PDB file of C-alpha atoms in Angstrom:
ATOM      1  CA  UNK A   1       0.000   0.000   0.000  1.00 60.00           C
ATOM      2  CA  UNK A   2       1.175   3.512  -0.551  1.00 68.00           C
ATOM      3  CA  UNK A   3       1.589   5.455   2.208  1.00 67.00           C
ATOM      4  CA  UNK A   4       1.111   8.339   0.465  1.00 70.00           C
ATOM      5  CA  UNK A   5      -2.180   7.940  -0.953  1.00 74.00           C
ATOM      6  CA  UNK A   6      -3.591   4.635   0.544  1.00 71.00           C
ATOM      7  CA  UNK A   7      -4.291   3.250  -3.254  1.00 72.00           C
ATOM      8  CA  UNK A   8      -3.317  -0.136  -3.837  1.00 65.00           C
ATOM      9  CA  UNK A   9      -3.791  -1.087  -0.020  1.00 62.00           C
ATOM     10  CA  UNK A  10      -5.703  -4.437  -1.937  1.00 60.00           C
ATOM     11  CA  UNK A  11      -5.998  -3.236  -5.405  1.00 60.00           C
ATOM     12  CA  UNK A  12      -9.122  -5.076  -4.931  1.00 70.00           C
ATOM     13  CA  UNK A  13      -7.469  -7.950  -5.231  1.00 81.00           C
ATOM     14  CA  UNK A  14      -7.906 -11.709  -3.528  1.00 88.00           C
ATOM     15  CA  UNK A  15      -4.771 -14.288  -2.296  1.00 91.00           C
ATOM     16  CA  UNK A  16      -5.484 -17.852  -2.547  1.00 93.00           C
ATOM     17  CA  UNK A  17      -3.633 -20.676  -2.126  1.00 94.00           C
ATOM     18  CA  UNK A  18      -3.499 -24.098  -3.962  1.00 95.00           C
ATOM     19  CA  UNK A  19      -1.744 -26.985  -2.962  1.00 96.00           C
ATOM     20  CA  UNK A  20      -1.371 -28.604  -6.533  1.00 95.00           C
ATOM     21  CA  UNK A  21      -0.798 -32.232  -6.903  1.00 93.00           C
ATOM     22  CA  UNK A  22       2.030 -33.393  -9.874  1.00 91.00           C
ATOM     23  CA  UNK A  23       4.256 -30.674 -10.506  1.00 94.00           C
ATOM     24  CA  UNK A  24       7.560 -30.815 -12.086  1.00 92.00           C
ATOM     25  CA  UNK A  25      10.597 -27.987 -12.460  1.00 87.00           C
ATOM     26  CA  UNK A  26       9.101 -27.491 -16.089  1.00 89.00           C
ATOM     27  CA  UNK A  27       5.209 -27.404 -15.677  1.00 93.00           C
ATOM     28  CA  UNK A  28       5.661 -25.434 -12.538  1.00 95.00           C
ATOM     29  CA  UNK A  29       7.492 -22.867 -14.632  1.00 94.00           C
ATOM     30  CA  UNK A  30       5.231 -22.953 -17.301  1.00 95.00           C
ATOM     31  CA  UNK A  31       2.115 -22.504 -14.587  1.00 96.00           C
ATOM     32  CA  UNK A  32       3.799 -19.491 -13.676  1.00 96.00           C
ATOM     33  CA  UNK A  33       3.925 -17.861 -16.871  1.00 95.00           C
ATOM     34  CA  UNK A  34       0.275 -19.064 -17.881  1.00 96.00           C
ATOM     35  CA  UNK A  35      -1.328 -17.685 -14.669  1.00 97.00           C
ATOM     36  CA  UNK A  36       0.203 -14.147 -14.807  1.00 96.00           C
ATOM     37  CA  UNK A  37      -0.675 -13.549 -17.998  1.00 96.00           C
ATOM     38  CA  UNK A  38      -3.920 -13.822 -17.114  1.00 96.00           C
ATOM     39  CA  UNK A  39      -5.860 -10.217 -17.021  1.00 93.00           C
ATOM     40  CA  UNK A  40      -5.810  -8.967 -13.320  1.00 90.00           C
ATOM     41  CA  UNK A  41      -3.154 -11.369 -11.892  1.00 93.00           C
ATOM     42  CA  UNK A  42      -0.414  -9.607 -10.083  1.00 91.00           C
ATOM     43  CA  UNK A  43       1.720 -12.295  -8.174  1.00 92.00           C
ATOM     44  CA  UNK A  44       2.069 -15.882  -8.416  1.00 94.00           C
ATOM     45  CA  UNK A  45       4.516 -17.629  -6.128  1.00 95.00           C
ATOM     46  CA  UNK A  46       5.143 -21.964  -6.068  1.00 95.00           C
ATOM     47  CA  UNK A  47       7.035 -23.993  -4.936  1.00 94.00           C
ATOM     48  CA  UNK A  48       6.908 -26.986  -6.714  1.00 93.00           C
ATOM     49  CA  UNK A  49       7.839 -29.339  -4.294  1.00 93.00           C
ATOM     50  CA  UNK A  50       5.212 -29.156  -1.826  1.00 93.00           C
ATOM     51  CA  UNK A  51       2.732 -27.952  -4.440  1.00 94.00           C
ATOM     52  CA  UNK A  52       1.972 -24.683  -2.783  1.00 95.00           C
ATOM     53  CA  UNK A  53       0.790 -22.139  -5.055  1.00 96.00           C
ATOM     54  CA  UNK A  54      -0.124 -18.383  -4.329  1.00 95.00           C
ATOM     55  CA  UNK A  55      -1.972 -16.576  -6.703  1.00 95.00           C
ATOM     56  CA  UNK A  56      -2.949 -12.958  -6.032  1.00 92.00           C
ATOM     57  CA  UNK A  57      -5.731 -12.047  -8.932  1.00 92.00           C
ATOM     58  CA  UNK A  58      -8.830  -9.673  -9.063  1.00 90.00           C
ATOM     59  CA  UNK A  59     -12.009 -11.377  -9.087  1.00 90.00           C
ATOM     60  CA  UNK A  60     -13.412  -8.403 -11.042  1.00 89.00           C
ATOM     61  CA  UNK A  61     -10.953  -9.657 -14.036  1.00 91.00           C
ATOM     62  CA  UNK A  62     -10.360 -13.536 -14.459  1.00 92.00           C
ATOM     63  CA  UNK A  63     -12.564 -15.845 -12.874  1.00 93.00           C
ATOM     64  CA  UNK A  64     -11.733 -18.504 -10.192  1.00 94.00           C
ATOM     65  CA  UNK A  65     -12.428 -21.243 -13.180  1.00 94.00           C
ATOM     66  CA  UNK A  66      -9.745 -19.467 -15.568  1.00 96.00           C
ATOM     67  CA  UNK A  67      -7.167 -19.957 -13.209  1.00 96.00           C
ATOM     68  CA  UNK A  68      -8.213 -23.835 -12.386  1.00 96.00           C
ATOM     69  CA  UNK A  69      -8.372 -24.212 -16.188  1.00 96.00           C
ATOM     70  CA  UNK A  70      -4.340 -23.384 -15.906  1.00 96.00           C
ATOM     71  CA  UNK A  71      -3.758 -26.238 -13.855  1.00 96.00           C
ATOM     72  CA  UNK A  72      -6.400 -28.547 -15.741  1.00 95.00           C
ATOM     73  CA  UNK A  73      -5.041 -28.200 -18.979  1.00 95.00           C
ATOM     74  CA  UNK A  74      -2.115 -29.747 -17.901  1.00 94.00           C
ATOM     75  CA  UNK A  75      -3.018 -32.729 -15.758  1.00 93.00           C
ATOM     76  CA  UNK A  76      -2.638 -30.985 -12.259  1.00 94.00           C
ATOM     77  CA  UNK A  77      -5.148 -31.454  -9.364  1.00 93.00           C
ATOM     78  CA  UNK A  78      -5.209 -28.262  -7.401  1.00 94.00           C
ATOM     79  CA  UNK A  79      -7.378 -27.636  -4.265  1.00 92.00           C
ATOM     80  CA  UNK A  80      -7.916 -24.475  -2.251  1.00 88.00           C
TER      81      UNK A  80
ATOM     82  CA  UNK B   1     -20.986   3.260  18.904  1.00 48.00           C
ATOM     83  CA  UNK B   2     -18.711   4.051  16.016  1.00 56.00           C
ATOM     84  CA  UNK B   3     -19.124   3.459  12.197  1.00 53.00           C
ATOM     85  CA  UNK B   4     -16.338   2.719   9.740  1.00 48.00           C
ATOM     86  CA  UNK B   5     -16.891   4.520   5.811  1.00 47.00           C
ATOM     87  CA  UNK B   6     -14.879   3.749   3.534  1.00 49.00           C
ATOM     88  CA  UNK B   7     -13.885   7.273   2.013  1.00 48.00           C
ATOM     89  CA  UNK B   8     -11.273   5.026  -0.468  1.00 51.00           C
ATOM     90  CA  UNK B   9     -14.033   3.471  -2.512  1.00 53.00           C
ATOM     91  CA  UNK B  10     -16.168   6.361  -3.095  1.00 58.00           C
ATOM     92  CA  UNK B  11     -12.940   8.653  -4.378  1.00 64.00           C
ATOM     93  CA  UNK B  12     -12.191   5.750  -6.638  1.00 71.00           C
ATOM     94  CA  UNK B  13     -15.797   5.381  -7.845  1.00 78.00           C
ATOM     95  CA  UNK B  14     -15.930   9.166  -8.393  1.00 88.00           C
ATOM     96  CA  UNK B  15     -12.388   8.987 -10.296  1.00 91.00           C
ATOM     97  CA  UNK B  16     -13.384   6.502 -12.489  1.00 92.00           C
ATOM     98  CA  UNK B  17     -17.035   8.935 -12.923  1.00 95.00           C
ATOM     99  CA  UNK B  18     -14.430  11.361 -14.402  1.00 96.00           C
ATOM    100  CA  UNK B  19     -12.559   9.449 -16.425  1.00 97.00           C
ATOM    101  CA  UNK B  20     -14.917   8.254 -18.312  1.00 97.00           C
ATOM    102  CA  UNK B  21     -16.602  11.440 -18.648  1.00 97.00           C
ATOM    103  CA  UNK B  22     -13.210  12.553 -19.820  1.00 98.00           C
ATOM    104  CA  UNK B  23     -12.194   9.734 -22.445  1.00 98.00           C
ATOM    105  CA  UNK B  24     -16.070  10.014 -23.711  1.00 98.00           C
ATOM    106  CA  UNK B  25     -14.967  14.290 -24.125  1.00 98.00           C
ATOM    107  CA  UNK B  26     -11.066  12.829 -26.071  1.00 98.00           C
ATOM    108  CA  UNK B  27     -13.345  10.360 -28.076  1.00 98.00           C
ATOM    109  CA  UNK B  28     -16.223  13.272 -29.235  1.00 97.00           C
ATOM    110  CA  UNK B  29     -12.599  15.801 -29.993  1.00 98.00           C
ATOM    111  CA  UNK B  30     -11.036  12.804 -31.633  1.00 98.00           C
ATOM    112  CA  UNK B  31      -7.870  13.687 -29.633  1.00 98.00           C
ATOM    113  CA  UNK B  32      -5.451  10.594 -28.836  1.00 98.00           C
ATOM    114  CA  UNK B  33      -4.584  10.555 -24.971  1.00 98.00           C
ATOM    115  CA  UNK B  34      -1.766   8.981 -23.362  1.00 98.00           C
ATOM    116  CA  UNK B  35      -0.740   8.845 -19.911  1.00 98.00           C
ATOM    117  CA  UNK B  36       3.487   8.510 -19.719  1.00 98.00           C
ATOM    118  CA  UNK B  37       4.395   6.869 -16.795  1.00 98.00           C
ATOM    119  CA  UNK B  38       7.474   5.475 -15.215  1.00 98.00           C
ATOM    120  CA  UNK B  39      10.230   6.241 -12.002  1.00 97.00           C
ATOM    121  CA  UNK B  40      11.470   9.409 -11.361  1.00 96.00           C
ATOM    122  CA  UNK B  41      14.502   9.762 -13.677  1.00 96.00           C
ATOM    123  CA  UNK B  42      13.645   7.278 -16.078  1.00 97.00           C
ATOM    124  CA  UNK B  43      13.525   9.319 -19.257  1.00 97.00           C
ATOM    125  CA  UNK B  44       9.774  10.419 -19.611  1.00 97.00           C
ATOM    126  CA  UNK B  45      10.405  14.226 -20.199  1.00 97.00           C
ATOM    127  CA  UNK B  46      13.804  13.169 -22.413  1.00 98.00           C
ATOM    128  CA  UNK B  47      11.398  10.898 -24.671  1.00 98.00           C
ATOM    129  CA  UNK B  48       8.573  13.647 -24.976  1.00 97.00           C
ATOM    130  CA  UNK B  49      11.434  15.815 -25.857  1.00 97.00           C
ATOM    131  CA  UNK B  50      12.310  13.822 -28.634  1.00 98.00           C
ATOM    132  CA  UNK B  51       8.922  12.848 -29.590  1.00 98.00           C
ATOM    133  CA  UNK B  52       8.057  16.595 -30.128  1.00 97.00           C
ATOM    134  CA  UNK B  53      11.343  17.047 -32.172  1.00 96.00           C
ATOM    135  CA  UNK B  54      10.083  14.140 -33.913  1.00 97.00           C
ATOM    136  CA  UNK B  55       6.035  15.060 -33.970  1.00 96.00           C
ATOM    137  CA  UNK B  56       5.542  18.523 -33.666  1.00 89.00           C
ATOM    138  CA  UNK B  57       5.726  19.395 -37.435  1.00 92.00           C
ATOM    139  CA  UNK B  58       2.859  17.395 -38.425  1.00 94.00           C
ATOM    140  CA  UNK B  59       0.771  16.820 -35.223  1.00 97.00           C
ATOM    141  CA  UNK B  60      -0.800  18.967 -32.575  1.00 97.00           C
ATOM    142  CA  UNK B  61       0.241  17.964 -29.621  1.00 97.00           C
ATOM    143  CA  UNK B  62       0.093  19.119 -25.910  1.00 97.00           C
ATOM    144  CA  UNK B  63       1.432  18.198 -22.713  1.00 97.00           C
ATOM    145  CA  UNK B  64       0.363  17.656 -18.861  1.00 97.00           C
ATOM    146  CA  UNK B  65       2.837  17.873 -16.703  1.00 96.00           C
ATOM    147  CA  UNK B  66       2.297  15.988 -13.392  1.00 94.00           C
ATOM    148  CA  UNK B  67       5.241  16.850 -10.484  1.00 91.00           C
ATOM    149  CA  UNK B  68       5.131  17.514  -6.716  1.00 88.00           C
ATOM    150  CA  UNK B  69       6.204  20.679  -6.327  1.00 86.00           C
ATOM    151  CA  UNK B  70       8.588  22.384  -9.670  1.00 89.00           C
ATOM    152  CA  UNK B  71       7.724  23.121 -13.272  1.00 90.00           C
ATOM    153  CA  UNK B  72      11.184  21.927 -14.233  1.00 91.00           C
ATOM    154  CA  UNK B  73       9.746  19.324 -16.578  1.00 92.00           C
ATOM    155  CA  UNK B  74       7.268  21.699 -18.144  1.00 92.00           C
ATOM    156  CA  UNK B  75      10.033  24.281 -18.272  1.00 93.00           C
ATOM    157  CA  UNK B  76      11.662  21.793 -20.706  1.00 95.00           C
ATOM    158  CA  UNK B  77       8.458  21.303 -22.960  1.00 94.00           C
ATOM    159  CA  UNK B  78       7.946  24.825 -23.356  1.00 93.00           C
ATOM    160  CA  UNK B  79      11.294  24.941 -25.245  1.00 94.00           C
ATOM    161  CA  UNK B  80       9.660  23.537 -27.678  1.00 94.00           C
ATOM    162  CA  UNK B  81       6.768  25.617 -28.524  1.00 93.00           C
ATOM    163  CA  UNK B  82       4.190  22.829 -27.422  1.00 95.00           C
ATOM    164  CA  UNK B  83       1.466  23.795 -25.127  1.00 95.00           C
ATOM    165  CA  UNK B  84       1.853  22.738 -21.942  1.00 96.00           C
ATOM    166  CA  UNK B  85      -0.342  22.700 -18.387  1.00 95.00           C
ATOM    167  CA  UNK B  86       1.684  21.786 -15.105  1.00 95.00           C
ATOM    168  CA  UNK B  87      -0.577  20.451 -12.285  1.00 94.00           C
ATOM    169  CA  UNK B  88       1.797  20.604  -9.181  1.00 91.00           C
ATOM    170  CA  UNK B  89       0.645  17.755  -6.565  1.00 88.00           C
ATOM    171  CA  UNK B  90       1.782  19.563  -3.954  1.00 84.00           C
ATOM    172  CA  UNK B  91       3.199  16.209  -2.980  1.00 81.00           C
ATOM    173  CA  UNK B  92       0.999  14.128  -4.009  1.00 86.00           C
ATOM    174  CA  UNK B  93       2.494  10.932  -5.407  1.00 90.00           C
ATOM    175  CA  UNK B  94      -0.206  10.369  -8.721  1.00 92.00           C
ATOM    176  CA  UNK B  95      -1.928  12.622 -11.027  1.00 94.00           C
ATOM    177  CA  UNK B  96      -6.090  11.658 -10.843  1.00 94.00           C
ATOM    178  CA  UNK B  97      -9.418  12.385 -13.564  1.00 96.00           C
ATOM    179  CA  UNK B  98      -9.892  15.632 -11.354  1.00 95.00           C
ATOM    180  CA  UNK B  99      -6.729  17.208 -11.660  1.00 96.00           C
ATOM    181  CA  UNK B 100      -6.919  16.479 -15.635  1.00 97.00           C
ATOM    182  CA  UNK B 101     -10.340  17.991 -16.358  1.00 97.00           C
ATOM    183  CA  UNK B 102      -9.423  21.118 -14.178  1.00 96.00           C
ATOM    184  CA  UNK B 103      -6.101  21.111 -16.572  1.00 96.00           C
ATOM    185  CA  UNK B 104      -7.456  20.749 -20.049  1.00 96.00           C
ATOM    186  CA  UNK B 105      -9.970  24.159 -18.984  1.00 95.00           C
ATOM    187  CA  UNK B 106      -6.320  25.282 -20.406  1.00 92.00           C
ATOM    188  CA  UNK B 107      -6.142  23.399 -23.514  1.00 95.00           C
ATOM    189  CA  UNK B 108      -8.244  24.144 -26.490  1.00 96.00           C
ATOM    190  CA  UNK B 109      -8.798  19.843 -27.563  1.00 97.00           C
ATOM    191  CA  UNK B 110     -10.417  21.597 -30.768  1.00 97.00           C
ATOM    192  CA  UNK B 111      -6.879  22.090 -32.026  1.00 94.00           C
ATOM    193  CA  UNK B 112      -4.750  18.792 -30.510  1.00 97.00           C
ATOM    194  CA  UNK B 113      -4.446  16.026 -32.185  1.00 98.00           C
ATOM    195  CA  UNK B 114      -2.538  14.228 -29.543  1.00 98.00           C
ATOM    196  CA  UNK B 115      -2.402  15.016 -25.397  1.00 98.00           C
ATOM    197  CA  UNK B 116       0.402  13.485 -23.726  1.00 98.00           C
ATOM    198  CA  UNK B 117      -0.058  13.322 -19.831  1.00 98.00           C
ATOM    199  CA  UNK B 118       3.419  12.812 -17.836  1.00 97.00           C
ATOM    200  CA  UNK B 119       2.395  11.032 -14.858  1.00 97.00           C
ATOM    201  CA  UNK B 120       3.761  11.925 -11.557  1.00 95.00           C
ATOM    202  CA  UNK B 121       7.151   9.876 -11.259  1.00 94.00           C
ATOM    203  CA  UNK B 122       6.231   6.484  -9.649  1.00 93.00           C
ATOM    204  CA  UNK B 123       5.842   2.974 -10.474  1.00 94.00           C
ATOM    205  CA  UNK B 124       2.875   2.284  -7.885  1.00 91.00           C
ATOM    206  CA  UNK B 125       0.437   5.169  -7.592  1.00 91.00           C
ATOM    207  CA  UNK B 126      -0.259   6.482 -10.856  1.00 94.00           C
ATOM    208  CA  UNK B 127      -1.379   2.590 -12.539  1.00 93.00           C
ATOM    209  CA  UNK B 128      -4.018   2.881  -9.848  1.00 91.00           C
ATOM    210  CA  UNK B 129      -5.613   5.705 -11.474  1.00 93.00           C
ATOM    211  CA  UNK B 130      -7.814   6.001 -14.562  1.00 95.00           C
ATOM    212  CA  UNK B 131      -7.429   9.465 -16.136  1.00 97.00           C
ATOM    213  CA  UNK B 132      -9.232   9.146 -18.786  1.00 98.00           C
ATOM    214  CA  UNK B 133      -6.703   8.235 -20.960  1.00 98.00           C
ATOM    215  CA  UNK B 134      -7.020   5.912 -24.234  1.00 98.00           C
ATOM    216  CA  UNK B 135      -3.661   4.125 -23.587  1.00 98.00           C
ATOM    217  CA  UNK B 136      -0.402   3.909 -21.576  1.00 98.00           C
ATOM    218  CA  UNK B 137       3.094   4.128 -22.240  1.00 98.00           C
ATOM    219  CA  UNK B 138       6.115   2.774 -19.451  1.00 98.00           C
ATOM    220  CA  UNK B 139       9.422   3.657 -19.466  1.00 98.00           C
ATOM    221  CA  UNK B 140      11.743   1.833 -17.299  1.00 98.00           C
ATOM    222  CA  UNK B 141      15.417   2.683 -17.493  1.00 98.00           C
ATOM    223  CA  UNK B 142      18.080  -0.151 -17.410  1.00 97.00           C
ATOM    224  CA  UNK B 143      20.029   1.620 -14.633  1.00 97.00           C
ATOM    225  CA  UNK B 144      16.685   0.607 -12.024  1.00 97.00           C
ATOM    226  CA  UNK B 145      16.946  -2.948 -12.244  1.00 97.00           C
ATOM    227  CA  UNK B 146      15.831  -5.628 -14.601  1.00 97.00           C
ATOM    228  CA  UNK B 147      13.555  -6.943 -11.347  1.00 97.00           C
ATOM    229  CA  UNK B 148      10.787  -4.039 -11.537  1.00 97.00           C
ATOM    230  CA  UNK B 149       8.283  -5.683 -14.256  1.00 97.00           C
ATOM    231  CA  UNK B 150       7.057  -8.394 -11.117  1.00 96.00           C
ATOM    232  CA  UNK B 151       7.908  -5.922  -8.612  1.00 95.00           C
ATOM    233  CA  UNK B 152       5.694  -3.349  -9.952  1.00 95.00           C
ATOM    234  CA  UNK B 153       3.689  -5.473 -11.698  1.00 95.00           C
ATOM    235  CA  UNK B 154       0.142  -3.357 -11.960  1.00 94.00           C
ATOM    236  CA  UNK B 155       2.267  -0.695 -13.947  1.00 96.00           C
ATOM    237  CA  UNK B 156       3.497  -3.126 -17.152  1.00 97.00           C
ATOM    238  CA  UNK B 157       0.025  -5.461 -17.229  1.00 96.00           C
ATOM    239  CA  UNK B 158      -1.834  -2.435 -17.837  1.00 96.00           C
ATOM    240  CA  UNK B 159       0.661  -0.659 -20.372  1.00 98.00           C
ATOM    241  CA  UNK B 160       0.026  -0.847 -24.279  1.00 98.00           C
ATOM    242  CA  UNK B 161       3.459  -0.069 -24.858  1.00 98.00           C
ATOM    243  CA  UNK B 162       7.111  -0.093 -22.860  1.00 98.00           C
ATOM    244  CA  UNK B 163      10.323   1.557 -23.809  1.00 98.00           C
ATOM    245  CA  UNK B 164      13.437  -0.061 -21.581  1.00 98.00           C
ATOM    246  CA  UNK B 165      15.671   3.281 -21.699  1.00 98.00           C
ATOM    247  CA  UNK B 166      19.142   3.868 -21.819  1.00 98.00           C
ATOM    248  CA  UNK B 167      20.177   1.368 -23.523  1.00 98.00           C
ATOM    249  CA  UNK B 168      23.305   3.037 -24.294  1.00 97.00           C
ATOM    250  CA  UNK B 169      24.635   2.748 -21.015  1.00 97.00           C
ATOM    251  CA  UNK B 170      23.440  -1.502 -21.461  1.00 96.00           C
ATOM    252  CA  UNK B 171      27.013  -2.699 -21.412  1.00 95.00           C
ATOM    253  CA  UNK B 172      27.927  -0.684 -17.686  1.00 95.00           C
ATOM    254  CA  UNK B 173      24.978  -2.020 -16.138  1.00 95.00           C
ATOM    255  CA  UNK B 174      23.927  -5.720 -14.671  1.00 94.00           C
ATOM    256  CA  UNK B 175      20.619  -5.814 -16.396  1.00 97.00           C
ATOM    257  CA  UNK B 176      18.974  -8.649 -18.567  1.00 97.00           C
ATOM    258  CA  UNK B 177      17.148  -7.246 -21.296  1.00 97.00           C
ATOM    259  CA  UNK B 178      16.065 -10.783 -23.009  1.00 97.00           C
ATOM    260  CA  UNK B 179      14.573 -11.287 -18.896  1.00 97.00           C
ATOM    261  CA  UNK B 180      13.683  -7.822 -18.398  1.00 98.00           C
ATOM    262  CA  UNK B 181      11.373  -8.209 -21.819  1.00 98.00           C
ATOM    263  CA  UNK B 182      10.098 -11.853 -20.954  1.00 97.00           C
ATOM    264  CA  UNK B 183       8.671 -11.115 -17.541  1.00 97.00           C
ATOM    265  CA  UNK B 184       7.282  -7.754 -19.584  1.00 98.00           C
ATOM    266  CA  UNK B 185       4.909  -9.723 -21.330  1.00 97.00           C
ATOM    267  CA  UNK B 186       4.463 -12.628 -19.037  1.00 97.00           C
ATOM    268  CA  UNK B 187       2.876  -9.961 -17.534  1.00 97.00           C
ATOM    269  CA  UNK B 188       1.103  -8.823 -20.336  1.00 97.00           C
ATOM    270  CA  UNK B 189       1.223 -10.957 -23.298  1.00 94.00           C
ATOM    271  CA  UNK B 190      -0.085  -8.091 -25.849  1.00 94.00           C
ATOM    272  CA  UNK B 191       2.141  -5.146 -24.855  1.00 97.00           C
ATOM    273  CA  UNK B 192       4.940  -3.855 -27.477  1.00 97.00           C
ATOM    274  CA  UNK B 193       8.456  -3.640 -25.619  1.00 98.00           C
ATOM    275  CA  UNK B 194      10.725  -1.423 -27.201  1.00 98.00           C
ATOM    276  CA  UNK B 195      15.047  -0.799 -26.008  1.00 98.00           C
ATOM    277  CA  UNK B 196      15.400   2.643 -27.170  1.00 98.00           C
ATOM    278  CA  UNK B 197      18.489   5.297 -25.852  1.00 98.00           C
ATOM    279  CA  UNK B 198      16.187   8.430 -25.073  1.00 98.00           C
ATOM    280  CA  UNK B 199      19.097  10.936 -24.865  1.00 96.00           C
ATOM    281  CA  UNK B 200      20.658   9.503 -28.077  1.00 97.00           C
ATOM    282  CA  UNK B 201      17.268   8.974 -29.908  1.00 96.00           C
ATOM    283  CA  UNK B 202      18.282   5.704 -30.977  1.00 97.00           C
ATOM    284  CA  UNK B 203      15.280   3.328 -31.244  1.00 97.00           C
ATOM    285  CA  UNK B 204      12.621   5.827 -31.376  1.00 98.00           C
ATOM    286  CA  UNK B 205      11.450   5.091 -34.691  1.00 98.00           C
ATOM    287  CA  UNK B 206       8.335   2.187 -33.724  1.00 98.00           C
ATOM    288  CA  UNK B 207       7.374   4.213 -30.726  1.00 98.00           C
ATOM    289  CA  UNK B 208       6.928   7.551 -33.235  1.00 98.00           C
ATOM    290  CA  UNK B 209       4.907   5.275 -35.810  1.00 98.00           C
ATOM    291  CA  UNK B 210       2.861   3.567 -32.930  1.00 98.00           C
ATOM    292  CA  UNK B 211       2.136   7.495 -31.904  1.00 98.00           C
ATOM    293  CA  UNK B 212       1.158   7.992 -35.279  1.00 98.00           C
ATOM    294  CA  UNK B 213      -1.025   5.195 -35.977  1.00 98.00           C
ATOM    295  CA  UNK B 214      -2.744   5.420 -32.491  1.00 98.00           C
ATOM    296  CA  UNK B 215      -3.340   9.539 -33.770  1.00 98.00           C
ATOM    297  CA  UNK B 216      -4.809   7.879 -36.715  1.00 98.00           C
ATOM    298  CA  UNK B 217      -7.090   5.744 -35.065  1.00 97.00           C
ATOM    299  CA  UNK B 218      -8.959   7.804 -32.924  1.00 96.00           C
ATOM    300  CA  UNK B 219      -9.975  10.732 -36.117  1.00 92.00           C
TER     301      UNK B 219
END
């Protein structure tokens, strides 16, 4: 958040996190990419070991089912 | 018993009122409006210097200035013969629909074909704000870091177009353009990335026919 103005203090923005069965050093990285290039998403953080998988988005922008469709599309079970 | 408003919403709502009032007024003038943003000392007023050079034979352009407290930046524009309006923030770290539609009381749109609108210097603030604008332009200088696209990430997914500046100083510096451009539009798979040298001019030549064609497109 700005201190000087207060804007951006959520950009109306939500933080989930996934644990996501059946990643790999490659389809993690490629998850990555996928998910912020969808409209809205600002931060995506995994670790692709223990699956965990932070996405901060805007509701207003992509849908929850977009982003599941990310980790669909390539075999991955994710659950909030 | 006490009551919580939020004031943040409603001066957000009643931005985005103005903005839209104001893109609907740029649409009806068929005047091309850009808001400029990037850090302070990236190479926004050296670009508009160059784009006037470049642009000011053959289009009407003006310029908002957006700074805390000095006109040094519009000092520099008015070199050039373009007008130009400086809204001081008086510290205020973003320029907002308000502050625009009190500005262009100054400007007569009748007569622009294109409005460029400097932002306030800052990579946060100002890509919270709708001024009305049709698009927006980034400049992000090598010398900040090749790190700021997913630090500042509202800024570039938002931006139709981003010039990575000072180039010519590329060699002296520890930044990764191929990266710098790949997390650019990672971000934002549609935006044009452009390396350019502002003070040298080198490069300029897609960002003046983008200019052009986006002047085009709004008559």
């Amino acid at each position: 958040m700005c201190k000087e103005c207060g804007c951006g203090e959520t950009n109306g923005n939500n933080r989930l996190q996934f644990i996501v069965d059946g990643y790999t050093d490659d389809n993690a990285k490629e998850v990555e990419k996928a998910l912020l290039g969808l409209p809205g998403v600002l931060y995506v953080h995994i670790h692709p070991h223990e699956g965990e998988t932070t996405v901060d988005y805007s509701p207003k922008l992509t849908k929850l089912s977009a982003i599941m469709k990310v980790f669909d599309d390539r075999g991955l079970t994710a659950n909030l | 018993m006490a009551v919580t408003i939020d004031v943040k919403a409603d001066i957000l709502g009643k931005n985005d009122a103005v903005a839209e009032e104001l893109r609907n007024l740029f649409k009806e003038k068929h005047v091309f409006v850009l808001d400029l943003m990037g850090s302070p000392g990236c190479g926004k007023t050296t670009l508009l210097e160059k784009t006037m050079q470049a642009l000011k034979d053959d289009i009407n352009m003006a310029v908002i200035e957006g700074d805390l407290f000095t006109s040094k930046d519009a000092d520099r524009i008015d070199r050039y013969g373009v007008p130009v309006v400086q809204i001081n923030t008086a510290g205020g770290c973003h320029l907002d629909a308000p502050m625009i539609k009190k500005a262009i009381e100054n400007i007569d749109l009748d007569k622009l074909d294109l409005l460029v609108i400097e932002n306030v210097g800052n990579l946060v603030c100002p890509a919270e704000f709708d001024i009305g604008e049709q698009k927006r332009a980034v400049v992000l200088s090598i010398t900040e870091g090749d790190d700021k696209p997913m630090k500042y990430p509202l800024m570039f997914k938002l931006a139709s177009i981003v010039l990575l500046n000072k180039t010519d100083i590329l060699k002296f510096c520890n930044f990764n353009l191929d990266g710098a451009t790949e997390d650019i539009k990672t971000l934002n798979p549609g935006v044009e990335v452009l390396p350019v040298s502002c003070s040298l001019g080198d490069g300029l030549k897609p960002w003046l026919d983008w200019l052009r064609e986006m002047v085009r497109s709004v008559k």
